[in-house]
XYZ file of C-alpha atoms in Angstrom:
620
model
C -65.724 -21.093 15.791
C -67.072 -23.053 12.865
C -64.343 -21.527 10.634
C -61.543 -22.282 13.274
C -63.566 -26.270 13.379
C -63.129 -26.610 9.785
C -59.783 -25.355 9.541
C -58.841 -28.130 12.169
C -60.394 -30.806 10.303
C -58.591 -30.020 7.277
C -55.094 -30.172 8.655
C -52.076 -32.731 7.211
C -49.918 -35.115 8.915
C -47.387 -32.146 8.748
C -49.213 -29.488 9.832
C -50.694 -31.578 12.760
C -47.572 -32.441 14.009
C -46.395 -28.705 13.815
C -49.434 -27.607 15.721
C -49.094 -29.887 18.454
C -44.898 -28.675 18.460
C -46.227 -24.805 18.319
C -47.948 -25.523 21.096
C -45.167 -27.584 23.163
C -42.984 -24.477 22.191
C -45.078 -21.768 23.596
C -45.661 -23.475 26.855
C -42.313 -23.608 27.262
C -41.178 -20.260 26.379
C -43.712 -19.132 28.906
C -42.857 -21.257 31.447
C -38.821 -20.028 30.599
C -39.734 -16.273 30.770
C -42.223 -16.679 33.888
C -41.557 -19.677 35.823
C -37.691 -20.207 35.418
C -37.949 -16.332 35.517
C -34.263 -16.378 33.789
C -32.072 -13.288 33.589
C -32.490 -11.059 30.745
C -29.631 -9.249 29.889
C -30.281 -8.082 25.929
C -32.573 -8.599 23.428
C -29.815 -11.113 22.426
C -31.013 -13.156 25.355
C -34.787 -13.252 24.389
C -33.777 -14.351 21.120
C -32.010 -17.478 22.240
C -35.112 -18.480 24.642
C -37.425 -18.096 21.527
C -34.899 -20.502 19.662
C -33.272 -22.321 21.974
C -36.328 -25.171 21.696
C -37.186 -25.261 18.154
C -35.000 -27.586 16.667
C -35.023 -30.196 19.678
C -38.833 -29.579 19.564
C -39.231 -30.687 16.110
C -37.007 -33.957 15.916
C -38.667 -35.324 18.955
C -42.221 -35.028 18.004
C -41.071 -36.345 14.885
C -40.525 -39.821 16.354
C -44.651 -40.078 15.703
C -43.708 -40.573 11.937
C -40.177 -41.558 11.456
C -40.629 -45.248 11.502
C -44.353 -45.944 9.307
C -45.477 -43.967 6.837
C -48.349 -41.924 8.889
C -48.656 -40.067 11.957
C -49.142 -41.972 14.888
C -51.750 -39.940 16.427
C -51.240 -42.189 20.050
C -47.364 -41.846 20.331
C -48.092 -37.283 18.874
C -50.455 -37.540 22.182
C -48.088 -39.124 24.253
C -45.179 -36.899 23.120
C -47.355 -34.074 24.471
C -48.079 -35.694 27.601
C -44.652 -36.390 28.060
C -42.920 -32.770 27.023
C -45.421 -31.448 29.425
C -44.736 -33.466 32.180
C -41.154 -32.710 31.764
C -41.826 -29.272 31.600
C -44.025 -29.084 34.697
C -41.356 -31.220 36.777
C -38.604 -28.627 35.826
C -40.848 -25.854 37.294
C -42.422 -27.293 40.546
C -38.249 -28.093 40.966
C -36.962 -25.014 39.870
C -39.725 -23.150 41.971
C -37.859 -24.400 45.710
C -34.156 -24.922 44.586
C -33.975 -21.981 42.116
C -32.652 -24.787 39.631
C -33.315 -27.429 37.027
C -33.512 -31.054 37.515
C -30.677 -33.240 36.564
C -30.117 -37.035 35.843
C -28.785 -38.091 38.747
C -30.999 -36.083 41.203
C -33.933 -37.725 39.328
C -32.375 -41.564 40.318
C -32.219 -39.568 43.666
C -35.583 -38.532 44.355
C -36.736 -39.765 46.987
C -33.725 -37.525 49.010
C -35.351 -34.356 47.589
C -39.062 -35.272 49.374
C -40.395 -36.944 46.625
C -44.066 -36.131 46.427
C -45.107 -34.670 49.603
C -46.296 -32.122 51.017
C -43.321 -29.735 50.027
C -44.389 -30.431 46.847
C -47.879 -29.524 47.094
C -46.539 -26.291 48.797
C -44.693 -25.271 45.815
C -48.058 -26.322 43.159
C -50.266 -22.910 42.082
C -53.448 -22.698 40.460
C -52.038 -21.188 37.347
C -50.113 -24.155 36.797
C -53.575 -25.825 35.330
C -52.669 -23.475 32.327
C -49.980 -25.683 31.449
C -52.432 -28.957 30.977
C -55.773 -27.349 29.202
C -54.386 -28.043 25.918
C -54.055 -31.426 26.334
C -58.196 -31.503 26.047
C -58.483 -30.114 23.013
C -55.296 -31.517 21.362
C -56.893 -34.991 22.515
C -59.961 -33.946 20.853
C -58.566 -33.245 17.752
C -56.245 -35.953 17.485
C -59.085 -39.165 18.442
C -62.379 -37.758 17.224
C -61.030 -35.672 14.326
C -60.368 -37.543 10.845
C -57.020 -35.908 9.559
C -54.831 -36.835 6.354
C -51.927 -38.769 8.406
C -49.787 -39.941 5.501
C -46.477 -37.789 4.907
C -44.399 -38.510 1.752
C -40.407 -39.268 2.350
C -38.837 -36.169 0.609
C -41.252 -34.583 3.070
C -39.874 -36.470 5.784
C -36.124 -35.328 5.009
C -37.109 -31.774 4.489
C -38.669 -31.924 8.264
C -35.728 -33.565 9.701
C -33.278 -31.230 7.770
C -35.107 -28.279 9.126
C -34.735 -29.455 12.827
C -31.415 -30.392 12.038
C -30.885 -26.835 10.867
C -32.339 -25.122 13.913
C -30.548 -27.270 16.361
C -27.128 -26.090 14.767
C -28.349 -22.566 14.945
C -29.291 -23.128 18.544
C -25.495 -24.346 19.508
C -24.328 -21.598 17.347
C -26.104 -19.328 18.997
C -24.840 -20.291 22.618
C -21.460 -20.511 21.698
C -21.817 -16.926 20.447
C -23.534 -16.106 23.924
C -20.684 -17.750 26.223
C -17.526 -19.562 24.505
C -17.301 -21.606 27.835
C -20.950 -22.352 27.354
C -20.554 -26.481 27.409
C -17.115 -26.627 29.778
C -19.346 -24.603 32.436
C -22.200 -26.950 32.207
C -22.328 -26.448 36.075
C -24.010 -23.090 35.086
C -27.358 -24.572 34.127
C -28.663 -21.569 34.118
C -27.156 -20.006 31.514
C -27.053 -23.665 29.233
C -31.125 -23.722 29.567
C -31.367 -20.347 28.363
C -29.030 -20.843 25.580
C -30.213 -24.397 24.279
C -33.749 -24.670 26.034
C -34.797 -26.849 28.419
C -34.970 -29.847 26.250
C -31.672 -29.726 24.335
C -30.313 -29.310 28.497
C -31.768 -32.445 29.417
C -30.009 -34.060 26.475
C -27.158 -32.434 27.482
C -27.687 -33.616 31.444
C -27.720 -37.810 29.981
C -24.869 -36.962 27.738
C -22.441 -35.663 30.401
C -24.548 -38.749 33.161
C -23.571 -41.211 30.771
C -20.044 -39.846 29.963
C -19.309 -39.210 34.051
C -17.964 -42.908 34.876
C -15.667 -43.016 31.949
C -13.273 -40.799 33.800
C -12.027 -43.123 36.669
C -11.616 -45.774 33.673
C -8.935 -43.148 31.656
C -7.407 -41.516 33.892
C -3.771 -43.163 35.095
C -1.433 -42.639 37.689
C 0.661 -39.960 36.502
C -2.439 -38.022 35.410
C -3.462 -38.137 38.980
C -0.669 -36.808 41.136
C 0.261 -33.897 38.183
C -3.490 -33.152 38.741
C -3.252 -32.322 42.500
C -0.620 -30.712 42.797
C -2.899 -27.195 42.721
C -3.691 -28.181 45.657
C -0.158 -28.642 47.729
C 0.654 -25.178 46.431
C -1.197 -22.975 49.215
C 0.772 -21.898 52.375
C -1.889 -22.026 54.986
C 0.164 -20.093 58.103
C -0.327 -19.943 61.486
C -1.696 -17.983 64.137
C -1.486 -18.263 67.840
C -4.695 -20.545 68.186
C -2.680 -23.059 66.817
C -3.253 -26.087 68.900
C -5.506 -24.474 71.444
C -8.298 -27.572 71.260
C -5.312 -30.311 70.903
C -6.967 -33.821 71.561
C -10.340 -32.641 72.744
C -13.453 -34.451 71.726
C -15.290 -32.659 68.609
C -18.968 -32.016 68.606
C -20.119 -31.081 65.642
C -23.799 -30.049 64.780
C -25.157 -28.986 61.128
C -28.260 -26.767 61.688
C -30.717 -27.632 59.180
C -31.471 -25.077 56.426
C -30.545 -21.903 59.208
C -29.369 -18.680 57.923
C -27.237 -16.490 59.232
C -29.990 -13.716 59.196
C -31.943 -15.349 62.133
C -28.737 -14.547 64.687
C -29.969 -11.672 67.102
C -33.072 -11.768 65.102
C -36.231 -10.449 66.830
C -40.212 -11.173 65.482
C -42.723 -9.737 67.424
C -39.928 -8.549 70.266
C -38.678 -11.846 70.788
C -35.480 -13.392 69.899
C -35.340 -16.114 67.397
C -32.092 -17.791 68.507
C -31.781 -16.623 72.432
C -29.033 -19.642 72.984
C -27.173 -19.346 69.795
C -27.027 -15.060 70.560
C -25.707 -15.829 73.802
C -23.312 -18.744 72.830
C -21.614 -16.349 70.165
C -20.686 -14.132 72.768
C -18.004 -16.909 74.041
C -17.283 -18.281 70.758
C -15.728 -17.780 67.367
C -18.408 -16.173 65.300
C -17.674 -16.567 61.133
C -20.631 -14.198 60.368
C -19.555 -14.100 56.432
C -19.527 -18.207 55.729
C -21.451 -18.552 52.949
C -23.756 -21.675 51.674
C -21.765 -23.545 48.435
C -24.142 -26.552 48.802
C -25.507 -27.566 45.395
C -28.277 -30.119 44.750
C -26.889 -32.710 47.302
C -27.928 -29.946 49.928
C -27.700 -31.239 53.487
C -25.002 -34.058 52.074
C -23.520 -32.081 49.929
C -22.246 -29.703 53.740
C -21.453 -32.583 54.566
C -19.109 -33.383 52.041
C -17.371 -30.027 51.957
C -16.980 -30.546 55.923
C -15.442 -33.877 55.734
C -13.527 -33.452 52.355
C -12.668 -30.102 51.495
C -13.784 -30.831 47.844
C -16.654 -28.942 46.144
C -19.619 -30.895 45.805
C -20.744 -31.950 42.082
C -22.959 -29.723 40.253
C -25.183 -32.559 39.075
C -26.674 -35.125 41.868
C -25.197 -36.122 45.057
C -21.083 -37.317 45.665
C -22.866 -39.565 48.401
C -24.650 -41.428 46.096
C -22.595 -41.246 42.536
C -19.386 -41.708 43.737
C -19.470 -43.485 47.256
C -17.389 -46.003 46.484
C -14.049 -44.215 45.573
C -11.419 -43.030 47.972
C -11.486 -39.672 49.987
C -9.084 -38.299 52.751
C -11.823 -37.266 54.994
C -12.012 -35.444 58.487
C -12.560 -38.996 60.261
C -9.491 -40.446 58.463
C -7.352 -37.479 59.287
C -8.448 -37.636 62.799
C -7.546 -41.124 63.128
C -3.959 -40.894 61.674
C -2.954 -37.834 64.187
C -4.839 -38.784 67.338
C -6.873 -42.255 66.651
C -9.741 -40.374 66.832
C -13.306 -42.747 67.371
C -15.733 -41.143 64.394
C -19.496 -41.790 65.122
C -22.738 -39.419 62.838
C -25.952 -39.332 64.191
C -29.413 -38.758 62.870
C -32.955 -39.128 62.821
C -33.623 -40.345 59.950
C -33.408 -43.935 58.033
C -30.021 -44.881 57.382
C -30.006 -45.242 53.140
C -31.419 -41.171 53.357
C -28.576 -39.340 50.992
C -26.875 -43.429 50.462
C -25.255 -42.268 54.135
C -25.136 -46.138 55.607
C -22.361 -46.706 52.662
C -21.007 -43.026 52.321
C -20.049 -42.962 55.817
C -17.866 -46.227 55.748
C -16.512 -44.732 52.508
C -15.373 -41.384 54.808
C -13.824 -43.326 57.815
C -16.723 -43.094 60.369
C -16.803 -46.062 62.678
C -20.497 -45.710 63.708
C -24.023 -44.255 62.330
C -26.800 -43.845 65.159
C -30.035 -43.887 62.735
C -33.391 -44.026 62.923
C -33.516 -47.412 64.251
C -31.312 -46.522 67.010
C -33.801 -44.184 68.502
C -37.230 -44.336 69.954
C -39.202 -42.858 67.071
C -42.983 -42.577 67.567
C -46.082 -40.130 65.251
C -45.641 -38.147 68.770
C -41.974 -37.216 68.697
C -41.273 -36.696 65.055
C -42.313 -34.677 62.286
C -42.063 -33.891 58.371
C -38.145 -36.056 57.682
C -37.794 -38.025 60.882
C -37.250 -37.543 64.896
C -37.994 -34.027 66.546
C -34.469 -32.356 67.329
C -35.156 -32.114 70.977
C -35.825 -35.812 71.351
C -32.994 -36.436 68.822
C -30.538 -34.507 70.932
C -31.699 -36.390 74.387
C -31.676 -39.467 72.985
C -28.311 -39.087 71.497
C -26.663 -37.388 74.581
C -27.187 -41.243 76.126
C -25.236 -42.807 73.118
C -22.236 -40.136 73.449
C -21.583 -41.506 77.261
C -20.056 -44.725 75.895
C -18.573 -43.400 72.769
C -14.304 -44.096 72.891
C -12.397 -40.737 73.668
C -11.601 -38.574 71.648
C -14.046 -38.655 69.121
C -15.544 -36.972 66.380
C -19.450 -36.724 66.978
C -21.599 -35.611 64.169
C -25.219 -34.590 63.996
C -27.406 -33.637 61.498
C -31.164 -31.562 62.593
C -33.940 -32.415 60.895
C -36.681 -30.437 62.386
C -36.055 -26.943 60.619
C -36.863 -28.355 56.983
C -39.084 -26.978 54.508
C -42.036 -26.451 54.580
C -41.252 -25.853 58.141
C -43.968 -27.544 59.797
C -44.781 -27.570 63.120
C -47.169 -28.894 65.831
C -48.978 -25.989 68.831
C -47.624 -27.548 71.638
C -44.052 -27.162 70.149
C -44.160 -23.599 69.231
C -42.240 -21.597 71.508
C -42.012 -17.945 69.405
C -45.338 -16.561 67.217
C -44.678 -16.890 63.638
C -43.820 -13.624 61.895
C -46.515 -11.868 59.848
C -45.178 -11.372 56.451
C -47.267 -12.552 53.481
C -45.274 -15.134 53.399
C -46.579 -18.301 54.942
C -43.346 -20.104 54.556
C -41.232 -17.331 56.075
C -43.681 -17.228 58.935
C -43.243 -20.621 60.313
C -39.532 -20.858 59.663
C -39.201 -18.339 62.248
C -41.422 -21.222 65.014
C -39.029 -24.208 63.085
C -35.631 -22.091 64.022
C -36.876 -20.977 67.625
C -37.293 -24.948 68.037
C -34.311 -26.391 66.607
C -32.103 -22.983 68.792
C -34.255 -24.776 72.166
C -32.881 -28.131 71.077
C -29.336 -27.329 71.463
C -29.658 -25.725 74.828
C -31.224 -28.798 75.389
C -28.532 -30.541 74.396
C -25.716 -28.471 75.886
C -27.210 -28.719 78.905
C -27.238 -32.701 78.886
C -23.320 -32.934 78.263
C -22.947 -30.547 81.424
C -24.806 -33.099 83.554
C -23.128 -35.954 82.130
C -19.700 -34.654 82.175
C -19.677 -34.209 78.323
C -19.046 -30.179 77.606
C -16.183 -28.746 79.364
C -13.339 -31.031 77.011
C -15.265 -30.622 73.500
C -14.915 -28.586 70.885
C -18.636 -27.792 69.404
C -18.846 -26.576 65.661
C -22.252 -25.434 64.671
C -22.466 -24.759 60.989
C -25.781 -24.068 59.378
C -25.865 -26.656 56.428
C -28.101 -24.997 53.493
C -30.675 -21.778 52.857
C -34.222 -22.092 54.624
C -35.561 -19.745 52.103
C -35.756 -20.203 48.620
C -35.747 -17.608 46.231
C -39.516 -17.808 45.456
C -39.596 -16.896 49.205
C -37.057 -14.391 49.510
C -39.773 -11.406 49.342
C -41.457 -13.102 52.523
C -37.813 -12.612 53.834
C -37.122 -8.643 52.457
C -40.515 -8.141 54.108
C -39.287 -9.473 57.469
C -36.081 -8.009 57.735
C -36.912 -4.750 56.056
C -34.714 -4.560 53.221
C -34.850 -4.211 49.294
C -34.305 -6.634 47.264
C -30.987 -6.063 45.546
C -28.255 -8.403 44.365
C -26.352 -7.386 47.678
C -29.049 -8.187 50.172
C -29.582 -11.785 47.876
C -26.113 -12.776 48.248
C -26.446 -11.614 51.989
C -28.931 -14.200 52.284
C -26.964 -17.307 51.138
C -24.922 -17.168 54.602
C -25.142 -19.397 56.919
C -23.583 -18.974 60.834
C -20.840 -20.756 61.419
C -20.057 -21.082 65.204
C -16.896 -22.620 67.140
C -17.111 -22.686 70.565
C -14.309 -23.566 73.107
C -15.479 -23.786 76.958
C -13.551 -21.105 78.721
C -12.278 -19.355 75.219
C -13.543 -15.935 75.017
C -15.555 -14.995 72.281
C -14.790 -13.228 68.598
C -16.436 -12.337 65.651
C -14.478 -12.808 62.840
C -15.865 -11.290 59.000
C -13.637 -12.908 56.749
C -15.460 -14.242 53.978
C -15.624 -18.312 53.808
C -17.266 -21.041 52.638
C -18.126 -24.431 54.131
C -15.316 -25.423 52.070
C -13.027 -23.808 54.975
C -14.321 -25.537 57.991
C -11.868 -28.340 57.654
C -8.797 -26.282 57.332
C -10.095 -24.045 60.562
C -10.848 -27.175 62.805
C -7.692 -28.873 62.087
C -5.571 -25.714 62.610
C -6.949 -25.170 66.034
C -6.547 -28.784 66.782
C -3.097 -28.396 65.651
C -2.442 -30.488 62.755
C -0.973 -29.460 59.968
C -2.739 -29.062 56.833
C -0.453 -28.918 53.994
C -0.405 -32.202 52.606
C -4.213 -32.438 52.968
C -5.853 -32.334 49.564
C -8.183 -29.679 50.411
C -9.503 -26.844 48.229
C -10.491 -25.068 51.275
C -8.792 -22.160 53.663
C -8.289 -22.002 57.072
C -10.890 -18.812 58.005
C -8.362 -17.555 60.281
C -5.501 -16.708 57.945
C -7.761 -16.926 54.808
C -6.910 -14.145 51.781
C -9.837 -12.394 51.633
C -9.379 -11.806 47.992
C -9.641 -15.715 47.229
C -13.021 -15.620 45.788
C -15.824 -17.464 47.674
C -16.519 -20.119 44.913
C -20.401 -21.200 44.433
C -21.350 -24.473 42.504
C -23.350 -23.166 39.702
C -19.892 -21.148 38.727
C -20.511 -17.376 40.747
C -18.418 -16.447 43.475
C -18.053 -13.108 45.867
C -14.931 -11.460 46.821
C -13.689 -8.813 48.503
C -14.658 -5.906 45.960
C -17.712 -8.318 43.473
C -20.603 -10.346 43.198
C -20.615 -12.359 40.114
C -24.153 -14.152 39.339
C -26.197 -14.940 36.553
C -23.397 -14.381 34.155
C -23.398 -10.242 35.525
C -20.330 -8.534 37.256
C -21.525 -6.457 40.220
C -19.541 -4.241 42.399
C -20.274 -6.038 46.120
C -20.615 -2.369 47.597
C -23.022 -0.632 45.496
C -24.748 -3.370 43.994
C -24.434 -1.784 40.724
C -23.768 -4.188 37.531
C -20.171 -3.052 36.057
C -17.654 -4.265 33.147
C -17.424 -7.902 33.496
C -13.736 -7.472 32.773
C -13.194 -6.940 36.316
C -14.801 -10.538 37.588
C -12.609 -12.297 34.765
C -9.582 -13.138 36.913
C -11.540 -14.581 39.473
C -13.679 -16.541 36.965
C -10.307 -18.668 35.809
C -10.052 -19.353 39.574
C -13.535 -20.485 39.730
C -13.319 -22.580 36.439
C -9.466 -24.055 37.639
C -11.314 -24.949 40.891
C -14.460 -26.289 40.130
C -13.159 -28.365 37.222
C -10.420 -29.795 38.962
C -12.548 -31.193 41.903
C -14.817 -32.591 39.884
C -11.858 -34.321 38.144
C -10.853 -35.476 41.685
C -14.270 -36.946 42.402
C -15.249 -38.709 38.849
C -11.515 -39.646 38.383
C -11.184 -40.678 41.623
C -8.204 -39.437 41.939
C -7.323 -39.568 45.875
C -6.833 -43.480 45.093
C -3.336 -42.707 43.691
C -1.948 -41.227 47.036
C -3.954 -41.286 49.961
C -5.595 -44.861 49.612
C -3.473 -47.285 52.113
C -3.240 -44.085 54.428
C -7.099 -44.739 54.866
């Protein structure tokens, strides 16, 4: 110890600072191999996490020299502070959504809970690991006498060797994926090729860079750009027109699954009015969830729009202002169709009091339209079986037809729940958070026989057409063993991907019911509304398919750049045959990867260019 003491003491300016960026660098590979828990695929891969953070590492904590001509001990320490704090953000964030903190979702926190007690849900123990060096680094650094000066030559020497690592870190990635920095929507794959530092550099460059689009981008530009999407015949089938001019209900189930449909725990059913409304409705039992970090908004989005979300931050609050040919609008040019969104939450949640002009809806029933007390709401806002009585009131005056949106609130993490509400046992996994999702589900299923049962006594159910599509996963990842556990599965890439569906149910009064297994997204909802309302769809601006004539070998297209089809999973930069699970040549996914890249890059060139302007704005 006395050895160690004295070696401390008699440490340079240089040698400080590359102590205190040693130790930076090790907390974050650990926290890369055992937080982030990336995908290994070769020793190629371990390399890059080992290097990825060097260079970055070393010109930041640099800035505690670069401008005097000795160390600044207070800005080294606060360097620290900071890198960790960074660090430990990215992991309590990566721990729920299975991803990494962006710009704009940081000028958006307060829609991802803020600090609350989802956070403290996701917070271990272990994670006072991360902070125990700050003692003793503060010790060293303010009680310690140290040799702060460093020379100039020894300055450029430092910076060139940073320099020099952060080239071999970009070299590096390229060498890894050639589409490394065009598929920044993989984030993924660009934190384990440049680290998590050199990605949040990254993340402000391409923030910064985002509203320069709409400012370049002319007319011409614009309509060449879109025509991809006037280039699908959708077809027709014989339900076209079936639900012609009838009032639309529909109803996004907060964070539901598709895995709680005829679900039993302890011999009871989960969803005993969603099992028995399937069995007189259209059933999609293969929709899958393509939200990204907008979540709930982000459904929303798809719903109204037929875009794909952004892979950074919320279209609802980065781009509410530009022009979109929405659901509402569409309505309102075949049928004059009255739009009105309800929820039980405040109005400015997800920027929805401006987003919702922006889409064409002519009213939003918020919080401050209903009676919320401590005693009727819980966690995000009103209890779904007040919210759905309450609202059943405000539908009796609402102009015919109409579109009538509502968004639950109840079944959000951390699922939380008071006795005199529960109505099913929570499961007994060793999962906590799997165990009262089960109670938060049975709750939100007794709210909508609630409400189906108000707009049969007011005259409300038998000329609607209800769409119930659950909006995001319940479940995260760091949960999903809670949820192998329950269902009695393995965990394989098959059963994972199994897990990202979410029910999507139409029902018709008086229409018999169907199941239908073509795989979809909530991309396709649009299309498959509008075709059974009979209007045509061709000159729509939509990336989506109508689910009843819908190729099945179109790939299901997630945000972060993996898709499913027909015959593979692609995820994590792996190829995977969808029936055995099995990881194969990732030749075969490469066809369906220039679809995913065509897609995704061209609807985010609709949304930051703002494209829709061009040709759809005096339609709106």
């Amino acid at each position: 110890m006395d050895s160690l003491t004295k070696h401390l003491k008699n440490l340079n300016g240089i040698q400080l600072i590359l102590l205190v960026t040693g130790i930076l660098w090790l907390k974050t590979a650990i926290v890369c191999f055992v937080g982030f828990d990336l995908s290994i695929q070769s020793f190629f891969d371990i390399v890059l996490i080992l290097t990825g953070s060097i260079g970055s590492l070393v010109l930041v904590m640099g800035f505690s020299f670069y401008f005097r001509p000795k160390v600044n001990p207070y800005v080294l320490y606060g360097l620290l502070i900071a890198g960790t704090g960074v660090l430990y953000g990215d992991l309590l964030y990566y721990r729920f959504y299975n991803d990494f903190v962006t710009l704009p979702i940081l000028f958006q926190f307060n829609n991802v809970g803020g600090l609350s007690a989802s956070t403290l849900e996701l917070m271990s123990p272990w994670d006072l690991l991360l902070f125990v060096d700050l003692l003793l680094i503060g010790w060293l650094l303010f009680k310690r006498k140290f040799e702060l000066t460093i020379q100039k030559q020894t300055k450029k020497k430092y910076v060139a060797i940073g320099a020099a690592f952060m080239v071999l870190t970009i070299s590096l990635g390229l060498v890894k994926s050639v589409h490394l920095f065009s598929e920044s929507y993989d984030r993924e794959q660009v934190v384990k090729s440049l680290g998590p530092l050199n990605y949040h550099l990254f993340d402000v460059a391409l923030g910064i860079g985002a509203p320069l689009q709409r400012l370049t981008m002319t007319e011409a530009e614009a309509i060449a750009s879109i025509e991809y999407l006037q280039e699908k015949s959708p077809g027709r089938t014989e339900l076209f027109g079936m639900a012609e001019g009838k009032n639309i209900v529909l109803i996004t189930l907060e964070s539901t699954q598709d895995f709680v449909i005829n679900q039993k725990v302890n011999g009871e059913e989960v969803t005993p009015f969603l099992n028995d409304l399937i069995e007189e409705s259209f059933y999609f039992d293969q929709v899958y969830d393509q939200t990204a970090q907008g979540k709930t908004s982000d459904a929303e989005f798809m719903i109204d729009t037929s875009l794909y979300p952004l892979a950074s931050g919320s279209v609802f609050v980065r781009r509410p202002e530009n022009t979109f040919h929405s659901l509402p609008h569409i309505l309102k040019d075949e049928e004059d169709y009255y739009a009105a969104t309800f929820h039980g939450n405040v109005d400015t949640f997800w920027n929805r009091h401006v987003m919702y002009e922006t889409l064409g809806y002519d009213r939003y029933f918020s919080k401050e339209d209903y009676d919320v007390t401590e005693g009727n709401s819980v966690n995000y806002g009103l209890k779904d079986i007040p919210f759905f009585t309450q609202s059943a009131a405000y539908m009796k005056n609402l102009p015919e037809p109409y579109y009538a949106k509502f968004l639950t609130l109840t079944n959000h993490f951390p699922f939380l729940l008071e006795e005199e509400d529960l109505l099913i046992d929570p499961a007994a996994t060793d999962e906590d958070v799997v165990n009262r999702y089960v109670t938060t589900v049975r709750y939100l299923d007794e709210s909508l026989e609630t409400f189906f049962g108000k707009l049969k006594e007011e005259g409300l159910y038998e000329d609607t057409v209800f769409v119930l599509i659950g909006d995001h996963y319940g479940i995260s990842e760091k949960y999903e063993a809670g949820l192998h556990e329950l269902l009695g599965e393995e965990a394989t890439i098959s059963n994972q991907m199994q897990q990202k569906q979410v029910p999507l149910i139409i029902h018709i009064p008086g229409q018999k019911g169907e199941t239908i297994s073509t795989p979809g997204g909530e991309i396709d909802i649009r299309p498959t509304l509008l075709h059974l309302m009979g209007i045509k769809t061709e000159t729509r601006y939509s990336f989506g398919h109508n689910l009843f004539t819908r190729d099945s070998g179109h790939p299901v297209i997630f945000r972060d750049g993996s898709f499913i089809s027909d015959d593979y999973i692609y995820k994590d930069n792996t190829c995977y045959g969808k029936e055995t699970g099995q990881e194969i040549d990732p030749q075969q996914c490469e066809p369906y990867l220039e679809t995913v890249r065509e897609e995704l890059k061209l609807s985010d060139k609709i949304i930051f260019g703002d494209l829709l302007r061009y040709v759809v704005g005096e339609s709106n």
